[in-house]
Amino acid sequence: MRFKLVKLNKISGAEASVYSIYIFDEKKTLFDIFIEENKNLFKSELNDIFKRLKTIGHRTGAREQFFKIYEGKLGDGLCALFDTPNKNLRLYCIRYGSSLIIVGGGGFKPKSIDAFQDDDKLKTENFLLRRIAGKINKRIKDGDLEFDNDGKDLIGDIEFYEEDYE
């Protein structure tokens, strides 16, 4: 699979940048797919998530308390953003401090499940973003991708294949 990191300019602002992952096979970002999958049943929840992301970008930055952290492997930055107050939807993100987040996919978390592993859709979305986070973090470690001076943008090779760095 071929990916590209894409900045979401309408959501990004002075406090933080918000990126998503464009999937060439799908011709859309993981965030776009998340919106399409949930727009009919969870329109108000999607609006809440969109407003929260815009607030993160323009006013508050990506504060840790906005996310459920440690949703992936230790050190990969994977976390989840919820709509509020009912927490029906879970949007997986990769958080790099308070200045930059990469939003992926997610889905509906039924109240009947305790962990994402109990739901096939959430498990698939989580593990996909884990793999992508690993690729991004490896690129950062190797110097192929880096943060700009204010930590809000990624510079370098933002396009990659899932097979890269294996």
Coordinates of C-alpha atoms in Angstrom, one line a residue:
M1 CA 0.0 0.0 0.0
R2 CA 1.2 3.5 -0.8
F3 CA 0.7 6.4 1.7
K4 CA 1.3 10.1 1.8
L5 CA 1.1 12.5 4.8
V6 CA -1.3 15.4 4.0
K7 CA -1.8 18.5 6.1
L8 CA -5.4 19.3 6.7
N9 CA -5.2 23.1 6.3
K10 CA -8.8 23.9 7.3
I11 CA -8.2 22.3 10.7
S12 CA -4.6 23.3 11.2
G13 CA -3.8 26.6 12.8
A14 CA -1.4 28.6 14.9
E15 CA -1.3 26.2 17.8
A16 CA -1.0 22.8 16.0
S17 CA -1.0 21.2 12.7
V18 CA -3.3 18.3 11.8
Y19 CA -2.3 15.8 9.2
S20 CA -3.9 12.7 7.8
I21 CA -2.7 9.8 5.7
Y22 CA -3.7 9.7 2.1
I23 CA -4.0 6.2 0.7
F24 CA -3.4 6.1 -3.0
D25 CA -5.5 3.0 -3.6
E26 CA -8.5 4.7 -2.0
K27 CA -7.8 8.1 -3.4
K28 CA -8.7 9.7 -0.1
T29 CA -7.3 10.1 3.4
L30 CA -8.0 7.9 6.4
F31 CA -9.9 10.8 8.0
D32 CA -12.1 11.2 4.9
I33 CA -12.9 7.5 5.0
F34 CA -13.7 7.8 8.8
I35 CA -16.1 10.7 8.0
E36 CA -17.8 8.8 5.1
E37 CA -18.3 5.7 7.2
N38 CA -19.9 7.5 10.1
K39 CA -21.7 10.5 8.5
N40 CA -25.2 8.9 8.4
L41 CA -25.4 7.5 11.9
F42 CA -23.2 9.9 13.8
K43 CA -23.4 13.3 12.1
S44 CA -23.5 15.3 15.4
E45 CA -20.6 13.3 16.8
L46 CA -18.5 13.9 13.7
N47 CA -19.3 17.6 14.0
D48 CA -18.1 17.5 17.5
I49 CA -14.8 15.8 16.5
F50 CA -14.3 18.2 13.7
K51 CA -14.8 21.2 16.1
R52 CA -12.4 19.6 18.6
L53 CA -9.7 19.2 15.9
K54 CA -10.2 22.8 14.8
T55 CA -9.9 24.0 18.4
I56 CA -6.7 22.0 18.8
G57 CA -5.3 23.5 15.6
H58 CA -6.3 27.1 16.3
R59 CA -6.6 27.6 20.0
T60 CA -5.3 25.0 22.4
G61 CA -2.8 22.7 20.7
A62 CA -3.0 18.9 21.1
R63 CA -3.1 18.7 24.9
E64 CA -2.7 15.3 26.4
Q65 CA -6.0 15.5 28.3
F66 CA -7.9 15.6 25.0
F67 CA -6.8 12.1 24.1
K68 CA -6.8 8.6 25.5
I69 CA -3.1 7.9 25.3
Y70 CA -1.2 4.6 25.0
E71 CA -3.5 3.0 22.4
G72 CA -0.6 1.5 20.6
K73 CA 2.9 0.3 21.3
L74 CA 5.1 2.0 23.8
G75 CA 6.5 5.2 22.3
D76 CA 4.6 5.2 19.0
G77 CA 2.4 8.1 20.0
L78 CA -0.9 6.3 19.1
C79 CA -3.9 7.7 21.0
A80 CA -7.6 8.1 20.5
L81 CA -9.8 11.2 20.3
F82 CA -13.4 10.8 21.3
D83 CA -16.5 12.8 20.6
T84 CA -18.2 14.1 23.8
P85 CA -20.1 13.6 25.9
N86 CA -21.3 10.2 24.9
K87 CA -18.1 8.9 23.4
N88 CA -19.7 6.9 20.6
L89 CA -16.8 7.4 18.1
R90 CA -13.2 6.8 18.5
L91 CA -10.7 8.5 16.1
Y92 CA -7.1 7.1 16.2
C93 CA -4.3 9.6 16.0
I94 CA -0.5 9.8 16.2
R95 CA 0.4 12.6 18.6
Y96 CA 3.7 14.4 18.5
G97 CA 3.6 16.7 21.5
S98 CA 1.1 19.5 21.5
S99 CA 2.0 20.8 18.1
L100 CA 1.3 18.1 15.6
I101 CA -1.2 15.2 15.3
I102 CA -1.8 12.8 12.4
V103 CA -5.4 11.6 12.3
G104 CA -6.2 8.2 11.0
G105 CA -9.4 6.1 11.0
G106 CA -11.6 4.8 13.7
G107 CA -15.2 3.9 14.3
F108 CA -18.0 3.3 16.7
K109 CA -17.2 1.9 20.1
P110 CA -20.2 0.0 21.4
K111 CA -20.7 0.4 25.2
S112 CA -20.8 -3.4 25.4
I113 CA -17.0 -3.7 24.6
D114 CA -14.2 -2.9 27.1
A115 CA -11.3 -2.7 24.7
F116 CA -10.8 -2.0 21.0
Q117 CA -9.6 -5.5 20.5
D118 CA -13.1 -6.7 21.1
D119 CA -14.3 -5.0 17.9
D120 CA -13.0 -6.0 14.5
K121 CA -13.3 -2.6 12.9
L122 CA -11.6 -0.7 15.7
K123 CA -8.9 -3.4 15.9
T124 CA -8.2 -3.1 12.1
E125 CA -8.0 0.7 12.3
N126 CA -5.8 0.6 15.3
F127 CA -3.3 -1.9 13.9
L128 CA -3.2 -0.1 10.5
L129 CA -2.2 3.2 12.3
R130 CA 0.3 1.3 14.4
R131 CA 2.0 0.1 11.3
I132 CA 2.0 3.5 9.8
A133 CA 3.3 5.1 13.0
G134 CA 6.1 2.6 12.9
K135 CA 7.0 3.7 9.4
I136 CA 6.8 7.4 10.2
N137 CA 8.8 7.1 13.4
K138 CA 11.5 5.0 11.6
R139 CA 11.7 7.8 8.9
I140 CA 12.1 10.4 11.7
K141 CA 14.8 8.3 13.4
D142 CA 16.7 7.8 10.1
G143 CA 16.5 11.5 9.3
D144 CA 14.3 11.1 6.2
L145 CA 11.5 13.0 7.8
E146 CA 11.8 15.8 10.4
F147 CA 9.9 18.5 12.2
D148 CA 10.3 22.1 11.2
N149 CA 11.6 24.6 13.7
D150 CA 8.3 25.2 15.5
G151 CA 7.4 21.5 15.5
K152 CA 4.2 22.0 13.6
D153 CA 5.1 20.6 10.2
L154 CA 6.8 17.6 8.7
I155 CA 9.6 18.1 6.2
G156 CA 11.1 15.4 4.0
D157 CA 10.0 12.2 2.4
I158 CA 6.2 12.3 3.2
E159 CA 5.3 9.6 0.7
F160 CA 6.0 5.9 1.4
Y161 CA 5.0 2.4 0.8
E162 CA 3.9 0.0 3.5
E163 CA 6.9 -2.3 2.6
D164 CA 9.4 0.5 3.2
Y165 CA 11.8 0.0 6.1
E166 CA 11.0 -3.6 6.7

